Structure formats: structure tokens, C-alpha cells
């Protein structure tokens, strides 16, 4: 069910290459979208990056000219977070609310 | 503002080493239109009075620049035939001097090798009254190339104008507030205790080889603003934007780095 929600966001929004649901307290990647091409090591690094950048708030971003990494923490379950690897040309106006809705659904605070 | 030098050092850490060569910023390969654009962009990003040294190998020209304008030529290597220009004020009304300056810049840009740029404190006080030529005048004098003279930072800031609470450019150890000075003072005060460890940790963790880089943080600024640390085309910027602007910033970043 969780992977279905992650897959749906990646399928709907071009450029959203990888989406992972992580536990910030244990720094573990719990589930990622089925079509991700990232290795487990890369996802683990992404999770560590999320834990670092989300220490202060609910949302963070780290971008180079090649990729944009988005991080979102659940407002109701502080250990739950989404990590996203996007291409630069991604429709971020669509992705940000879609990812937030996805996280709300997964964390059970969406209804 | 809080300790400007300390914060500047931390922001400077965002710059990737390969963008620099012996302390000078690498602008690109001379002989390409892009390097002329890079020269213009670096002039357009220089607010404080600086001697800007553009070099290709042993050839160089030093321009006195402030407020995004070239005020005069300070020095040049003999092969550029710029001696008669040294110390002469430059402005758009003096077409002859301006054209000679353009010829010197184009001659340097046409050489073989890597072009570098270094900013230094000015060697003498600048006379800025009615003196100086900016991006538009220089671009016109240089001819149809380069067509694009808008800097990447200008593009980024222009795209974010509606959500931008304030930003400052950081050059040569100096922070120059460009918009929203009060908001920036508040931002620096809030960020200072948290930035050092976080930036070091992220450097260790991610270590992107790419020199262009953006870090966005939530929860460190008052009023729910987002804080952004930008290193783009050799220019460093700290900016604050409205809370809901993440998608806008990501989109603008993609455009500025494409």
C-alpha cells in the first residue's frame, strides 16, 4: 500500500525519479518506489541527508545543477519523512503538494 | 548583522574547489563566446569597489569596478595594447574610450587558454561621479556576442521576486544586502548558531562535485520563512523566501542552472 502511494506520485509527475519513505529516528529507508534506479547505499545516504536537513523544520531541499533532493517530514509523525530525487525539469508546483498528500496518507493523518 | 566574517567563511565553504585556480575563479576557456559572457556577469555581480583582474596565461587586464560598473582600467599586460587607457575614466558618452576598452576585453577573451578572474581591494580611491559603464553599455560595445548577458543569479532573483523576503550577495568576504536588509539581519542572527555544524555535516555527507549548489532549510528563520544558501556560477547568495515557496525556488533554480 505504501509503495503504491509512492509509485503513484512518481508515475504522475515526470521527473520524480525516486521517492522513499524513511524513518528519521532510526535513519532507515522503509519503502521506495518500485522503479527507482538508486542503490540501497544511495537511498541510505539520502535518508541521512534528510535526517540532517530536517532537524530544524518540516521541509528542506538540496539541489545541484543535475538533481533536486526534496525532503518532507510528517507534521503529525515526526519520525516519518519522504525523500525525493528529481530531475531539474520536474513540475515542482505539482510535485510538492502531491508528495505532501502522499506523506499524509502514509502517516495516517490525511483524512 | 552578526559576525559577517564568520558567516561569510561558512558560505564560502559551499564553493567547490575546482571553480578556483590559485585563488582566482575560473571563468572558462578563452576563445569562446561564453567566456565573454562570464566576464560581463562577474562585472555585473561586483557591487563593492574592487580591482578585477582578468587573466589568460601571462596576459591580463585589471579593471576598477564598483556598483556593477567599470570605472577605469587600472593595469594591463603590454600585449593587450591598453596602456593609453590606464587611468582614463570610462563612460558611455565617450565612445572612443569605450570602444578601445571593448577591444582590449575582446583581445583577451580571444586568446588561447583558461580565463581566470580575481577580485582585489582597489589600489586607489575610485572617482565614481558620472564615470563608469555597466552591463548594457559594455555588451553593446562588445558587439552582438554575447547575446545573453543576464547573470544566473539575476535570473534566479528575478524569478523569485514575488516570494523573496530579502537576499544578500557575498563577495570577497563582504556581505552586500541587495534587498530586505532588515529581514536579512534577522535571518543571519537566527542562522548563525545552527549553520556551522550543519554545513560541515552536509559537506561530508554529500560532497557534490558540482560547483552550483542550493541548500534550503525550514524552521531556522522567524515568520516561517525558508532560508536558502546559494552558490551559483561563482557567486554566493543568502536569501529568505516565503514559507510556501519551495516549488517556486526549485523551479527557479532549475532555470538558473539549465
Short mmCIF file of C-alpha atoms in Angstrom, two decimals:
data_model
loop_
_atom_site.label_atom_id
_atom_site.label_comp_id
_atom_site.label_asym_id
_atom_site.label_seq_id
_atom_site.Cartn_x
_atom_site.Cartn_y
_atom_site.Cartn_z
CA UNK A 1 0.00 0.00 0.00
CA UNK A 2 2.80 2.40 0.90
CA UNK A 3 4.74 1.52 -2.22
CA UNK A 4 1.58 2.02 -4.30
CA UNK A 5 1.30 5.56 -2.96
CA UNK A 6 4.94 6.26 -3.77
CA UNK A 7 4.59 4.71 -7.23
CA UNK A 8 1.56 6.86 -7.95
CA UNK A 9 3.43 10.10 -7.31
CA UNK A 10 6.37 9.03 -9.48
CA UNK A 11 4.06 7.81 -12.23
CA UNK A 12 2.03 11.02 -12.24
CA UNK A 13 4.86 13.52 -12.15
CA UNK A 14 7.52 13.34 -14.78
CA UNK A 15 10.99 13.93 -13.41
CA UNK A 16 10.23 12.47 -9.99
CA UNK A 17 12.78 9.69 -10.27
CA UNK A 18 12.88 8.24 -6.78
CA UNK A 19 10.67 8.58 -3.75
CA UNK A 20 11.43 6.90 -0.45
CA UNK A 21 9.53 6.70 2.82
CA UNK A 22 12.01 6.79 5.68
CA UNK A 23 12.11 6.64 9.46
CA UNK A 24 14.20 9.56 10.66
CA UNK A 25 14.61 8.23 14.19
CA UNK A 26 16.37 5.07 13.01
CA UNK A 27 17.60 6.59 9.74
CA UNK A 28 16.19 3.65 7.82
CA UNK A 29 14.67 3.58 4.37
CA UNK A 30 11.40 1.73 4.86
CA UNK A 31 9.98 1.68 1.31
CA UNK A 32 10.90 3.18 -2.03
CA UNK A 33 9.06 3.42 -5.32
CA UNK A 34 9.31 0.28 -7.41
CA UNK A 35 11.04 1.85 -10.39
CA UNK A 36 13.84 3.61 -8.56
CA UNK A 37 17.26 3.10 -10.10
CA UNK A 38 19.08 4.14 -6.96
CA UNK A 39 21.13 1.66 -4.99
CA UNK A 40 20.42 0.94 -1.36
CA UNK A 41 23.59 2.84 -0.45
CA UNK A 42 22.36 5.92 -2.32
CA UNK A 43 18.98 5.72 -0.61
CA UNK A 44 20.67 5.34 2.76
CA UNK A 45 22.72 8.46 2.08
CA UNK A 46 19.53 10.24 1.05
CA UNK A 47 17.95 9.21 4.34
CA UNK A 48 20.93 10.51 6.30
CA UNK A 49 20.70 13.77 4.36
CA UNK A 50 17.02 14.02 5.25
CA UNK A 51 17.74 13.46 8.93
CA UNK A 52 20.34 16.23 8.85
CA UNK A 53 18.40 18.83 6.89
CA UNK A 54 15.06 18.20 8.61
CA UNK A 55 16.49 18.71 12.09
CA UNK A 56 15.15 22.24 12.15
CA UNK A 57 11.90 22.06 10.20
CA UNK A 58 9.29 20.26 8.16
CA UNK A 59 10.72 20.72 4.70
CA UNK A 60 14.17 21.02 3.12
CA UNK A 61 15.85 20.92 -0.25
CA UNK A 62 19.37 20.30 -1.53
CA UNK A 63 19.98 20.93 -5.21
CA UNK A 64 22.80 20.80 -7.72
CA UNK A 65 22.54 21.52 -11.42
CA UNK A 66 21.80 17.83 -12.04
CA UNK A 67 19.31 16.90 -9.36
CA UNK A 68 16.98 18.32 -6.76
CA UNK A 69 16.51 16.45 -3.47
CA UNK A 70 13.31 17.28 -1.62
CA UNK A 71 12.67 16.25 1.96
CA UNK A 72 9.40 16.42 3.89
CA UNK A 73 8.64 15.48 7.46
CA UNK A 74 5.16 14.46 8.57
CA UNK A 75 3.56 17.19 10.69
CA UNK A 76 1.94 14.57 12.93
CA UNK A 77 4.51 11.76 12.97
CA UNK A 78 7.91 13.46 13.37
CA UNK A 79 9.84 10.29 12.51
CA UNK A 80 8.08 9.84 9.18
CA UNK A 81 9.55 11.57 6.15
CA UNK A 82 9.67 11.42 2.39
CA UNK A 83 12.86 11.78 0.38
CA UNK A 84 12.61 12.59 -3.29
CA UNK A 85 15.19 12.70 -6.08
CA UNK A 86 14.01 14.81 -9.00
CA UNK A 87 15.34 15.92 -12.34
CA UNK A 88 15.73 19.70 -12.66
CA UNK A 89 12.85 19.97 -15.15
CA UNK A 90 10.30 18.43 -12.79
CA UNK A 91 6.98 20.22 -12.32
CA UNK A 92 7.65 21.16 -8.70
CA UNK A 93 4.37 23.03 -8.35
CA UNK A 94 2.63 19.69 -8.84
CA UNK A 95 5.17 17.55 -7.03
CA UNK A 96 5.30 19.40 -3.70
CA UNK A 97 1.57 19.14 -2.90
CA UNK A 98 1.40 15.60 -4.30
CA UNK A 99 4.28 14.47 -2.11
CA UNK A 100 2.77 16.19 0.92
CA UNK A 101 -0.54 14.44 0.30
CA UNK A 102 1.26 11.14 -0.16
CA UNK A 103 3.09 11.56 3.15
CA UNK A 104 -0.16 12.44 4.90
CA UNK A 105 -1.76 9.30 3.55
CA UNK A 106 1.13 7.07 4.54
CA UNK A 107 1.39 8.57 8.02
CA UNK A 108 -2.34 8.25 8.51
CA UNK A 109 -3.05 11.91 9.01
CA UNK A 110 -4.53 12.62 5.63
CA UNK A 111 -8.21 12.32 6.29
CA UNK B 1 24.13 41.75 11.44
CA UNK B 2 26.01 39.16 13.44
CA UNK B 3 29.56 38.09 12.71
CA UNK B 4 29.72 38.73 8.99
CA UNK B 5 33.18 37.27 8.51
CA UNK B 6 32.31 34.04 10.24
CA UNK B 7 29.17 33.57 8.21
CA UNK B 8 30.98 34.51 5.02
CA UNK B 9 33.56 31.82 5.66
CA UNK B 10 30.85 29.27 6.04
CA UNK B 11 29.09 30.30 2.88
CA UNK B 12 32.41 30.33 1.05
CA UNK B 13 32.72 26.66 2.02
CA UNK B 14 29.92 25.98 -0.42
CA UNK B 15 32.18 26.82 -3.34
CA UNK B 16 33.71 23.80 -4.97
CA UNK B 17 37.47 23.81 -5.21
CA UNK B 18 37.58 23.16 -8.92
CA UNK B 19 35.99 26.55 -9.62
CA UNK B 20 39.20 28.19 -8.47
CA UNK B 21 42.79 28.20 -9.60
CA UNK B 22 45.41 29.74 -7.33
CA UNK B 23 42.73 31.83 -5.65
CA UNK B 24 41.27 33.11 -8.92
CA UNK B 25 37.92 31.99 -10.22
CA UNK B 26 37.98 30.01 -13.43
CA UNK B 27 35.67 31.69 -15.96
CA UNK B 28 36.15 29.21 -18.78
CA UNK B 29 38.04 28.66 -21.99
CA UNK B 30 39.18 31.84 -23.70
CA UNK B 31 38.23 31.95 -27.36
CA UNK B 32 34.61 31.03 -26.69
CA UNK B 33 31.61 33.42 -26.59
CA UNK B 34 30.74 32.01 -23.16
CA UNK B 35 33.87 33.41 -21.58
CA UNK B 36 32.96 36.95 -22.66
CA UNK B 37 29.56 36.46 -21.08
CA UNK B 38 31.26 35.20 -17.92
CA UNK B 39 33.40 38.37 -17.82
CA UNK B 40 30.31 40.55 -18.09
CA UNK B 41 28.47 38.53 -15.45
CA UNK B 42 31.33 38.84 -12.99
CA UNK B 43 31.42 42.61 -13.51
CA UNK B 44 27.66 42.75 -13.06
CA UNK B 45 27.97 40.92 -9.72
CA UNK B 46 30.53 43.32 -8.28
CA UNK B 47 28.98 45.92 -6.02
CA UNK B 48 31.85 46.92 -3.72
CA UNK B 49 34.89 48.75 -5.15
CA UNK B 50 37.29 46.13 -6.44
CA UNK B 51 40.20 45.75 -8.83
CA UNK B 52 39.11 42.86 -11.04
CA UNK B 53 41.99 41.03 -12.69
CA UNK B 54 41.05 39.06 -15.80
CA UNK B 55 43.90 36.80 -16.92
CA UNK B 56 44.72 34.33 -19.67
CA UNK B 57 48.18 32.95 -19.05
CA UNK B 58 50.54 35.89 -18.68
CA UNK B 59 48.12 38.31 -20.33
CA UNK B 60 45.85 40.31 -18.06
CA UNK B 61 43.76 43.41 -17.70
CA UNK B 62 42.81 44.92 -14.35
CA UNK B 63 39.58 46.89 -14.21
CA UNK B 64 38.48 49.17 -11.39
CA UNK B 65 34.86 48.17 -10.80
CA UNK B 66 32.19 49.23 -8.34
CA UNK B 67 28.41 49.35 -8.33
CA UNK B 68 28.36 46.88 -11.25
CA UNK B 69 30.25 49.39 -13.42
CA UNK B 70 33.73 49.51 -14.87
CA UNK B 71 35.21 52.84 -13.79
CA UNK B 72 38.61 52.65 -15.49
CA UNK B 73 41.45 50.35 -16.49
CA UNK B 74 43.98 50.03 -13.68
CA UNK B 75 46.65 47.94 -15.39
CA UNK B 76 47.20 45.62 -18.34
CA UNK B 77 49.89 43.43 -19.84
CA UNK B 78 51.80 45.01 -22.71
CA UNK B 79 50.49 42.60 -25.33
CA UNK B 80 46.96 43.98 -24.94
CA UNK B 81 47.93 47.49 -26.09
CA UNK B 82 45.88 49.08 -23.33
CA UNK B 83 48.48 51.45 -21.94
CA UNK B 84 46.75 54.59 -23.21
CA UNK B 85 43.58 53.52 -21.40
CA UNK B 86 45.12 53.13 -17.95
CA UNK B 87 43.61 55.58 -15.51
CA UNK B 88 41.26 57.05 -18.10
CA UNK B 89 37.64 57.28 -16.96
CA UNK B 90 35.21 55.15 -18.94
CA UNK B 91 31.64 56.10 -19.65
CA UNK B 92 29.04 55.57 -22.32
CA UNK B 93 29.33 59.13 -23.65
CA UNK B 94 32.95 58.60 -24.60
CA UNK B 95 32.51 56.17 -27.46
CA UNK B 96 36.18 56.15 -28.42
CA UNK B 97 37.45 55.13 -24.97
CA UNK B 98 34.64 52.64 -24.55
CA UNK B 99 35.40 51.01 -27.88
CA UNK B 100 39.09 50.76 -27.02
CA UNK B 101 38.17 49.09 -23.73
CA UNK B 102 35.93 46.67 -25.62
CA UNK B 103 38.79 45.87 -28.00
CA UNK B 104 41.08 45.07 -25.07
CA UNK B 105 38.50 42.79 -23.46
CA UNK B 106 37.79 41.01 -26.74
CA UNK B 107 41.51 40.58 -27.40
CA UNK B 108 41.98 38.95 -24.02
CA UNK B 109 38.88 36.79 -24.46
CA UNK B 110 40.14 35.58 -27.85
CA UNK B 111 43.43 34.20 -26.53
CA UNK B 112 44.21 30.54 -26.06
CA UNK B 113 43.97 29.21 -22.53
CA UNK B 114 41.84 29.36 -19.43
CA UNK B 115 40.50 32.73 -18.33
CA UNK B 116 40.52 33.45 -14.61
CA UNK B 117 39.18 36.35 -12.59
CA UNK B 118 40.39 37.59 -9.21
CA UNK B 119 38.91 40.42 -7.17
CA UNK B 120 41.24 42.54 -5.04
CA UNK B 121 40.79 45.62 -2.90
CA UNK B 122 41.05 48.72 -5.07
CA UNK B 123 44.54 50.14 -5.38
CA UNK B 124 43.24 53.73 -5.30
CA UNK B 125 40.03 55.51 -4.35
CA UNK B 126 37.58 55.46 -7.25
CA UNK B 127 36.08 58.56 -8.75
CA UNK B 128 32.54 57.37 -9.39
CA UNK B 129 30.91 60.66 -10.31
CA UNK B 130 29.44 60.28 -13.80
CA UNK B 131 32.11 57.70 -14.53
CA UNK B 132 31.53 54.09 -15.38
CA UNK B 133 29.88 51.77 -17.82
CA UNK B 134 27.63 48.88 -16.86
CA UNK B 135 26.37 45.69 -18.41
CA UNK B 136 24.28 47.25 -21.15
CA UNK B 137 26.95 49.66 -22.35
CA UNK B 138 29.67 47.04 -22.26
CA UNK B 139 27.56 44.48 -24.05
CA UNK B 140 26.73 46.97 -26.81
CA UNK B 141 30.39 47.90 -27.24
CA UNK B 142 31.44 44.26 -27.39
CA UNK B 143 29.15 43.63 -30.35
CA UNK B 144 26.45 41.05 -30.98
CA UNK B 145 28.31 38.39 -28.99
CA UNK B 146 27.45 37.53 -26.31
CA UNK B 147 23.70 37.69 -26.77
CA UNK B 148 22.86 36.60 -23.26
CA UNK B 149 24.26 38.83 -20.55
CA UNK B 150 21.81 38.27 -17.74
CA UNK B 151 23.67 36.59 -14.89
CA UNK B 152 22.38 33.35 -13.45
CA UNK B 153 21.97 34.96 -10.04
CA UNK B 154 19.97 37.81 -11.60
CA UNK B 155 17.78 35.23 -13.33
CA UNK B 156 17.22 33.40 -10.06
CA UNK B 157 16.38 36.54 -8.12
CA UNK B 158 14.15 37.85 -10.90
CA UNK B 159 12.18 34.61 -10.99
CA UNK B 160 11.73 34.72 -7.21
CA UNK B 161 10.86 38.38 -6.92
CA UNK B 162 7.30 37.74 -5.75
CA UNK B 163 8.31 35.46 -2.87
CA UNK B 164 11.67 36.98 -1.94
CA UNK B 165 11.83 38.48 1.54
CA UNK B 166 15.47 39.51 1.22
CA UNK B 167 18.82 38.47 -0.14
CA UNK B 168 22.47 39.34 0.12
CA UNK B 169 25.36 38.72 -2.21
CA UNK B 170 28.62 37.56 -0.70
CA UNK B 171 31.82 38.58 -2.41
CA UNK B 172 35.38 38.62 -1.19
CA UNK B 173 34.48 38.40 2.47
CA UNK B 174 31.83 41.08 2.31
CA UNK B 175 28.08 40.69 2.59
CA UNK B 176 26.14 43.12 0.43
CA UNK B 177 22.44 43.26 1.22
CA UNK B 178 20.59 43.78 -2.04
CA UNK B 179 17.00 43.52 -0.88
CA UNK B 180 15.32 43.47 2.51
CA UNK B 181 18.19 44.43 4.80
CA UNK B 182 16.09 44.16 7.96
CA UNK B 183 14.89 40.69 7.07
CA UNK B 184 18.46 39.59 6.36
CA UNK B 185 19.76 40.92 9.67
CA UNK B 186 17.10 38.84 11.37
CA UNK B 187 17.98 35.86 9.21
CA UNK B 188 21.69 35.99 9.98
CA UNK B 189 21.03 36.29 13.70
CA UNK B 190 18.76 33.26 13.60
CA UNK B 191 21.00 31.13 11.38
CA UNK B 192 24.39 31.80 12.88
CA UNK B 193 24.24 29.29 15.77
CA UNK B 194 22.99 26.50 13.51
CA UNK B 195 24.76 26.91 10.22
CA UNK B 196 28.30 25.86 11.06
CA UNK B 197 27.76 22.26 12.10
CA UNK B 198 25.04 21.67 9.56
CA UNK B 199 27.07 22.88 6.58
CA UNK B 200 30.10 20.83 7.63
CA UNK B 201 27.99 17.72 8.10
CA UNK B 202 26.30 18.15 4.74
CA UNK B 203 29.65 18.66 3.03
CA UNK B 204 30.89 15.40 4.48
CA UNK B 205 27.70 13.58 3.60
CA UNK B 206 27.01 14.74 0.08
CA UNK B 207 30.17 16.32 -1.29
CA UNK B 208 28.72 17.09 -4.69
CA UNK B 209 31.42 17.76 -7.24
CA UNK B 210 29.14 20.27 -8.91
CA UNK B 211 30.03 23.84 -8.08
CA UNK B 212 26.44 25.10 -8.31
CA UNK B 213 24.58 24.30 -5.15
CA UNK B 214 21.46 25.24 -3.21
CA UNK B 215 20.51 24.32 0.34
CA UNK B 216 17.06 25.19 1.61
CA UNK B 217 16.16 24.97 5.29
CA UNK B 218 12.92 25.34 7.15
CA UNK B 219 12.45 26.29 10.78
CA UNK B 220 15.52 28.46 11.21
CA UNK B 221 14.01 31.84 10.32
CA UNK B 222 11.29 33.83 12.02
CA UNK B 223 7.85 34.11 10.47
CA UNK B 224 8.03 30.65 8.92
CA UNK B 225 10.31 31.87 6.14
CA UNK B 226 12.57 29.48 4.24
CA UNK B 227 16.32 30.11 4.29
CA UNK B 228 18.39 29.39 1.19
CA UNK B 229 22.15 29.20 0.72
CA UNK B 230 23.13 29.51 -2.91
CA UNK B 231 26.43 29.04 -4.69
CA UNK B 232 25.86 29.71 -8.38
CA UNK B 233 28.38 30.42 -11.12
CA UNK B 234 30.92 31.50 -8.55
CA UNK B 235 28.53 33.86 -6.78
CA UNK B 236 27.21 33.24 -3.30
CA UNK B 237 23.83 34.40 -2.08
CA UNK B 238 21.86 34.03 1.13
CA UNK B 239 18.15 34.60 0.73
CA UNK B 240 14.88 34.29 2.57
CA UNK B 241 11.59 33.43 0.90
CA UNK B 242 8.00 32.90 1.95
CA UNK B 243 7.15 29.55 3.57
CA UNK B 244 5.14 28.14 0.70
CA UNK B 245 7.70 28.97 -1.95
CA UNK B 246 9.59 25.68 -2.15
CA UNK B 247 8.21 24.75 -5.56
CA UNK B 248 8.93 28.27 -6.86
CA UNK B 249 12.52 28.07 -5.63
CA UNK B 250 13.08 24.61 -7.13
CA UNK B 251 11.68 25.76 -10.47
CA UNK B 252 13.73 28.95 -10.46
CA UNK B 253 16.85 27.00 -9.52
CA UNK B 254 16.35 24.62 -12.44
CA UNK B 255 16.02 27.57 -14.81
CA UNK B 256 19.08 29.32 -13.43
CA UNK B 257 21.25 26.21 -13.80
CA UNK B 258 19.98 24.88 -17.12
#
